Short mmCIF file of C-alpha atoms and ligand atoms in Angstrom, two decimals:
data_model
loop_
_atom_site.label_atom_id
_atom_site.label_comp_id
_atom_site.label_asym_id
_atom_site.label_seq_id
_atom_site.Cartn_x
_atom_site.Cartn_y
_atom_site.Cartn_z
CA GLN A 208 -67.79 208.51 -20.11
CA LEU A 209 -64.66 207.52 -18.25
CA SER A 210 -64.38 204.58 -20.64
CA VAL A 211 -62.53 206.77 -23.13
CA LEU A 212 -59.62 206.70 -20.68
CA HIS A 213 -57.87 203.86 -18.92
CA LYS A 214 -55.17 203.71 -16.32
CA PHE A 215 -51.78 202.21 -17.02
CA LYS A 216 -49.14 202.19 -14.27
CA GLY A 217 -51.21 204.77 -12.41
CA ILE A 218 -51.39 207.17 -15.36
CA LEU A 219 -54.47 207.94 -17.46
CA PHE A 220 -54.25 207.18 -21.17
CA SER A 221 -56.71 207.31 -24.03
CA THR A 222 -58.18 203.93 -24.92
CA ALA A 223 -56.73 204.66 -28.38
CA SER A 224 -53.43 203.71 -26.72
CA SER A 225 -53.97 200.00 -26.16
CA ARG A 226 -52.75 198.35 -22.99
CA GLU A 227 -50.80 195.84 -25.12
CA LEU A 228 -48.97 198.63 -26.89
CA LEU A 229 -48.18 200.44 -23.64
CA ASP A 230 -47.02 197.16 -22.18
CA SER A 231 -44.66 196.47 -25.06
CA LEU A 232 -43.09 199.92 -25.48
CA ASP A 233 -39.72 198.58 -24.42
CA SER A 234 -39.62 196.26 -27.42
CA PHE A 235 -39.49 199.25 -29.79
CA ASP A 236 -36.36 199.31 -32.01
CA ALA A 237 -35.11 202.86 -32.34
CA ARG A 238 -32.95 204.10 -35.19
CA GLU A 239 -29.96 206.26 -34.39
CA ASP A 240 -31.34 209.13 -36.47
CA ASP A 241 -34.87 209.07 -35.02
CA VAL A 242 -36.09 212.35 -33.59
CA PHE A 243 -38.69 212.38 -30.84
CA LEU A 244 -41.09 215.26 -30.50
CA VAL A 245 -42.06 215.13 -26.86
CA SER A 246 -44.50 217.21 -24.86
CA TYR A 247 -47.19 217.23 -22.25
CA PRO A 248 -50.50 217.64 -24.14
CA LYS A 249 -51.41 221.18 -25.25
CA SER A 250 -47.88 222.57 -25.15
CA GLY A 251 -47.62 223.43 -28.85
CA THR A 252 -46.78 220.04 -30.35
CA HIS A 253 -48.69 220.55 -33.61
CA TRP A 254 -46.97 223.87 -34.08
CA VAL A 255 -43.44 222.48 -33.74
CA ALA A 256 -44.36 219.48 -35.92
CA GLU A 257 -45.54 221.88 -38.63
CA VAL A 258 -42.31 223.85 -38.36
CA ILE A 259 -40.23 220.72 -38.89
CA GLU A 260 -42.42 219.57 -41.76
CA ASN A 261 -41.89 222.88 -43.50
CA ILE A 262 -38.10 222.82 -43.42
CA PRO A 263 -37.11 222.34 -47.07
CA ASN A 264 -35.05 219.22 -47.76
CA ALA A 265 -35.54 218.00 -44.21
CA LYS A 266 -35.98 214.47 -45.60
CA ILE A 267 -38.11 213.38 -42.70
CA THR A 268 -41.49 211.78 -42.11
CA ILE A 269 -43.61 212.80 -39.16
CA THR A 270 -45.20 209.60 -37.93
CA SER A 271 -48.22 209.22 -35.70
CA PRO A 272 -47.52 209.11 -31.92
CA ILE A 273 -45.60 206.09 -30.69
CA GLU A 274 -48.22 205.36 -28.04
CA LEU A 275 -51.21 205.55 -30.40
CA GLY A 276 -52.75 202.30 -31.59
CA ASP A 277 -52.20 198.62 -30.82
CA ILE A 278 -49.21 196.30 -31.08
CA SER A 279 -49.14 196.56 -34.87
CA LYS A 280 -47.67 200.01 -34.22
CA PHE A 281 -44.04 199.01 -34.36
CA ASP A 282 -44.53 197.23 -37.70
CA GLU A 283 -46.10 200.39 -39.05
CA LEU A 284 -43.18 202.47 -37.85
CA LYS A 285 -40.75 200.09 -39.58
CA THR A 286 -42.27 200.92 -42.96
CA TYR A 287 -40.86 204.46 -43.07
CA SER A 288 -37.69 204.76 -45.08
CA LYS A 289 -37.02 208.42 -44.37
CA ARG A 290 -35.74 209.75 -41.06
CA ARG A 291 -38.57 209.45 -38.58
CA VAL A 292 -39.84 212.29 -36.42
CA ILE A 293 -41.99 210.53 -33.83
CA PRO A 294 -44.34 212.51 -31.60
CA THR A 295 -45.18 211.36 -28.09
CA HIS A 296 -46.67 212.63 -24.83
CA LEU A 297 -44.91 209.95 -22.77
CA SER A 298 -42.99 210.93 -19.66
CA TYR A 299 -39.29 210.04 -19.61
CA ASP A 300 -39.85 206.94 -17.49
CA MET A 301 -42.18 205.35 -20.00
CA LEU A 302 -40.07 206.13 -23.05
CA PRO A 303 -38.89 202.93 -24.78
CA VAL A 304 -35.48 201.96 -23.45
CA ASP A 305 -33.84 201.66 -26.88
CA ILE A 306 -34.40 205.38 -27.50
CA LYS A 307 -32.43 206.11 -24.34
CA GLN A 308 -29.70 203.63 -25.19
CA LYS A 309 -29.24 204.99 -28.71
CA GLN A 310 -29.36 208.55 -27.36
CA CYS A 311 -31.83 209.63 -30.05
CA LYS A 312 -32.48 213.35 -30.39
CA VAL A 313 -35.43 214.67 -28.45
CA ILE A 314 -37.19 218.00 -28.81
CA TYR A 315 -39.14 218.69 -25.63
CA ILE A 316 -41.79 221.39 -25.87
CA ILE A 317 -42.83 223.12 -22.70
CA ARG A 318 -45.53 225.73 -22.04
CA ASN A 319 -46.44 227.57 -18.89
CA PRO A 320 -48.71 225.23 -16.97
CA LYS A 321 -51.56 227.66 -16.34
CA ASP A 322 -52.11 228.14 -20.08
CA THR A 323 -51.55 224.42 -20.61
CA ALA A 324 -54.27 223.66 -18.05
CA VAL A 325 -56.74 226.04 -19.69
CA SER A 326 -55.97 224.58 -23.11
CA LEU A 327 -56.40 221.03 -21.81
CA PHE A 328 -59.69 222.02 -20.16
CA HIS A 329 -61.05 223.04 -23.56
CA TYR A 330 -59.66 219.88 -25.12
CA TYR A 331 -61.54 217.83 -22.52
CA ARG A 332 -64.74 219.63 -23.42
CA ASP A 333 -64.37 219.66 -27.20
CA ASN A 334 -62.67 216.34 -27.86
CA PRO A 335 -64.92 213.26 -27.98
CA ASN A 336 -61.87 211.15 -27.06
CA LEU A 337 -61.76 212.78 -23.63
CA PRO A 338 -64.36 212.81 -20.87
CA TYR A 339 -66.58 215.87 -20.71
CA ILE A 340 -65.89 218.07 -17.70
CA GLU A 341 -68.58 220.40 -16.48
CA THR A 342 -66.67 223.25 -14.88
CA TRP A 343 -63.23 224.82 -14.90
CA ALA A 344 -62.99 224.47 -11.10
CA GLU A 345 -63.62 220.74 -11.36
CA PHE A 346 -61.04 220.36 -14.12
CA LEU A 347 -58.40 222.38 -12.30
CA GLU A 348 -58.63 220.07 -9.31
CA LEU A 349 -58.05 217.06 -11.54
CA PHE A 350 -55.14 218.81 -13.24
CA LEU A 351 -53.47 219.67 -9.94
CA ARG A 352 -53.89 216.09 -8.71
CA GLY A 353 -52.44 214.74 -11.94
CA ASP A 354 -55.70 212.93 -12.50
CA VAL A 355 -55.80 213.87 -16.18
CA VAL A 356 -54.62 212.18 -19.34
CA TYR A 357 -50.79 211.65 -19.27
CA GLY A 358 -50.73 212.41 -15.56
CA SER A 359 -49.29 215.34 -13.67
CA TRP A 360 -47.79 218.22 -15.66
CA PHE A 361 -45.24 218.67 -12.87
CA ASP A 362 -44.06 215.06 -12.92
CA HIS A 363 -43.88 215.07 -16.72
CA VAL A 364 -41.71 218.17 -16.88
CA LEU A 365 -39.50 217.05 -14.00
CA SER A 366 -38.98 213.62 -15.56
CA TRP A 367 -37.67 215.26 -18.73
CA GLU A 368 -35.74 218.02 -17.03
CA GLU A 369 -33.75 215.39 -15.20
CA HIS A 370 -32.51 214.18 -18.59
CA LYS A 371 -32.08 217.52 -20.31
CA ASN A 372 -28.42 216.79 -21.04
CA ASP A 373 -29.20 213.54 -22.86
CA ASN A 374 -29.50 215.00 -26.34
CA VAL A 375 -32.65 216.95 -25.46
CA LEU A 376 -33.49 220.35 -26.96
CA ILE A 377 -36.01 222.26 -24.88
CA ILE A 378 -38.32 224.61 -26.75
CA PHE A 379 -40.57 227.03 -24.87
CA TYR A 380 -43.98 227.82 -26.36
CA GLU A 381 -43.68 231.36 -25.02
CA GLU A 382 -40.30 231.88 -26.64
CA MET A 383 -41.67 230.61 -29.97
CA LYS A 384 -44.36 233.28 -29.69
CA LYS A 385 -41.94 236.03 -28.69
CA ASP A 386 -39.02 235.23 -30.93
CA PHE A 387 -39.99 232.66 -33.51
CA PHE A 388 -36.74 233.01 -35.43
CA LYS A 389 -34.64 232.23 -32.38
CA SER A 390 -36.60 229.04 -31.70
CA LEU A 391 -36.52 228.03 -35.35
CA LYS A 392 -32.75 228.50 -35.39
CA LYS A 393 -32.42 226.29 -32.30
CA ILE A 394 -34.48 223.57 -33.99
CA THR A 395 -32.62 223.61 -37.31
CA THR A 396 -29.21 223.73 -35.60
CA PHE A 397 -30.17 220.84 -33.35
CA LEU A 398 -31.29 218.76 -36.34
CA ASP A 399 -28.28 219.77 -38.50
CA MET A 400 -30.55 221.36 -41.06
CA HIS A 401 -29.95 224.55 -42.99
CA VAL A 402 -32.46 227.21 -43.96
CA ASN A 403 -31.87 230.50 -45.74
CA ASP A 404 -33.63 233.77 -44.99
CA SER A 405 -36.41 233.42 -47.51
CA GLU A 406 -37.08 229.88 -46.33
CA ILE A 407 -37.21 231.09 -42.74
CA ASN A 408 -39.79 233.71 -43.63
CA ASN A 409 -41.83 231.16 -45.50
CA ILE A 410 -41.80 228.77 -42.53
CA ALA A 411 -42.85 231.58 -40.19
CA TRP A 412 -45.78 232.41 -42.43
CA LYS A 413 -46.89 228.82 -43.02
CA THR A 414 -46.80 227.93 -39.35
CA SER A 415 -48.53 231.05 -38.05
CA PHE A 416 -51.59 230.33 -35.95
CA SER A 417 -54.02 231.82 -38.47
CA GLU A 418 -52.52 229.96 -41.40
CA MET A 419 -52.54 226.63 -39.56
CA LYS A 420 -56.09 227.17 -38.34
CA ASN A 421 -57.29 228.06 -41.82
CA ASN A 422 -55.67 224.98 -43.27
CA THR A 423 -57.60 222.65 -40.99
CA VAL A 424 -60.78 223.88 -42.63
CA LYS A 425 -59.40 222.79 -45.99
CA GLU A 426 -57.63 219.63 -44.85
CA SER A 427 -60.48 218.34 -42.69
CA HIS A 428 -59.89 215.00 -41.00
CA ASP A 429 -56.66 213.26 -42.03
CA PRO A 430 -55.86 210.27 -39.84
CA ASN A 431 -52.46 210.02 -41.49
CA HIS A 432 -51.48 213.34 -40.04
CA THR A 433 -52.02 212.65 -36.36
CA ILE A 434 -49.61 214.40 -34.03
CA CYS A 435 -51.42 213.94 -30.71
CA ALA A 436 -52.68 210.51 -29.63
CA LEU A 437 -55.84 212.19 -28.34
CA THR A 438 -57.17 213.32 -31.71
CA SER A 439 -56.80 213.11 -35.47
CA GLU A 440 -59.25 215.97 -35.89
CA ARG A 441 -56.94 218.89 -36.42
CA ASN A 442 -59.76 221.39 -36.13
CA LEU A 443 -59.89 220.61 -32.38
CA VAL A 444 -56.34 221.84 -31.92
CA PHE A 445 -56.33 225.51 -32.91
CA ARG A 446 -58.23 227.41 -30.26
CA LYS A 447 -56.63 230.74 -29.35
CA GLY A 448 -52.89 230.28 -29.66
CA VAL A 449 -51.91 233.02 -27.21
CA VAL A 450 -49.83 233.43 -24.07
CA GLY A 451 -51.61 234.34 -20.85
CA ASP A 452 -55.18 233.21 -21.51
CA TRP A 453 -55.16 231.67 -18.01
CA ILE A 454 -55.97 235.07 -16.56
CA ASN A 455 -59.50 234.70 -17.92
CA TYR A 456 -60.06 231.48 -15.98
CA PHE A 457 -58.18 231.46 -12.67
CA THR A 458 -59.76 233.13 -9.67
CA SER A 459 -57.25 234.75 -7.32
CA LYS A 460 -57.67 231.83 -4.93
CA GLN A 461 -57.09 229.29 -7.70
CA LYS A 462 -53.97 231.20 -8.74
CA ARG A 463 -52.67 231.13 -5.17
CA VAL A 464 -53.27 227.40 -4.79
CA PHE A 465 -51.66 226.75 -8.16
CA ASP A 466 -48.62 228.91 -7.38
CA GLU A 467 -48.12 227.22 -4.02
CA LEU A 468 -48.08 223.79 -5.60
CA PHE A 469 -45.83 225.04 -8.40
CA THR A 470 -43.33 226.47 -5.91
CA GLU A 471 -43.35 223.27 -3.91
CA LYS A 472 -43.12 220.83 -6.81
CA MET A 473 -40.69 222.85 -8.91
CA LYS A 474 -38.39 224.17 -6.20
CA HIS A 475 -35.29 222.58 -7.75
CA SER A 476 -36.30 223.21 -11.32
CA GLU A 477 -34.27 225.43 -13.61
CA LEU A 478 -36.99 225.16 -16.27
CA ALA A 479 -39.51 226.54 -13.81
CA ARG A 480 -37.40 229.66 -13.36
CA ARG A 481 -37.22 230.14 -17.13
CA LEU A 482 -40.98 229.64 -17.44
CA LYS A 483 -41.54 232.42 -14.94
CA GLU A 484 -39.51 234.81 -17.09
CA TYR A 485 -41.73 234.07 -20.05
CA SER A 486 -45.17 234.34 -18.50
P1 A3P B 823 -54.73 226.99 -26.95
O1 A3P B 823 -55.74 225.97 -26.58
O2 A3P B 823 -54.28 227.79 -25.77
O3 A3P B 823 -55.17 227.86 -28.07
P2 A3P B 823 -50.76 220.85 -28.90
O4 A3P B 823 -50.39 221.04 -30.31
O5 A3P B 823 -49.64 220.36 -28.05
O6 A3P B 823 -52.01 220.05 -28.77
O7 A3P B 823 -51.07 222.30 -28.31
C1 A3P B 823 -52.23 223.00 -28.70
C2 A3P B 823 -52.10 224.46 -28.31
O8 A3P B 823 -51.13 225.09 -29.16
C3 A3P B 823 -53.40 225.21 -28.47
O9 A3P B 823 -53.40 226.23 -27.46
C4 A3P B 823 -53.23 225.77 -29.87
O10 A3P B 823 -54.06 226.85 -30.17
C5 A3P B 823 -51.78 226.18 -29.84
N1 A3P B 823 -51.21 226.33 -31.18
C6 A3P B 823 -51.30 225.47 -32.21
N2 A3P B 823 -50.69 225.95 -33.30
C7 A3P B 823 -50.20 227.15 -32.96
C8 A3P B 823 -49.47 228.16 -33.67
N3 A3P B 823 -49.14 228.01 -34.96
N4 A3P B 823 -49.13 229.29 -32.99
C9 A3P B 823 -49.47 229.44 -31.71
N5 A3P B 823 -50.16 228.53 -30.98
C10 A3P B 823 -50.52 227.40 -31.60
#
């Protein structure tokens, strides 16, 4: 079952991300107006993508993830004439160098790691592109060791936090839930886009959890609408869509172990302090 994943530079990737593609990421030609939609898996990427797609007159195309596919990827990405919004779960270190040089805009989505872990646990169990994991306890150990797809949550977040002043907008899943309009405003301002009140309300409705979940039933499988390199089956994505589901999974001992590692790993992190306020 492990054959659905492979290791590249010490990090686990789906075999849908070919070694050749991962090896040639630095040959990617960025455009100055590219926007990158970056996240650790299960942080709310599909949600933010849907928000951007529903901004009227945005004049953008959401592409499939930069790390999904083989070396024909970059030719595919060249075919888009509109401004590209390119999703990725790559950590900062693996991001193609041209994106850094051109200082392309990045939206980084972050979610409290306990909920992210629970969400990823279900993804492992439901998604045929990930190995099946028997128990939550077993999965949590892998998660804490960073022995899961895209590596350690802590390292991912820290790699991006270090570059938060390089044209990076940070969006918190929890803030989107609590104050959607505030997050939407941040996104449109960052992208120099304008929305009026009725458009805002329409976006809020169209991107609500229930609406998005219902639409997957209608849309079924659309490989041209792949936001996460781990699946093009959108019906695998919409599970619960709430803040705080971790409480139903963590034992008090698991919470203590998790919190200790969090405190240790994130001791210099400003983002970690903000996450604590939200969860
Ligand atoms: P849960 O598994 O906790 O339900 P990603 O898009 O990065 O793969 O993240 C998936 C997570 O975001 C899932 O979390 C999913 O339910 C949640 N999600 C997706 N769309 C959402 C929405 N419109 N509102 C709230 N949560 C949403």
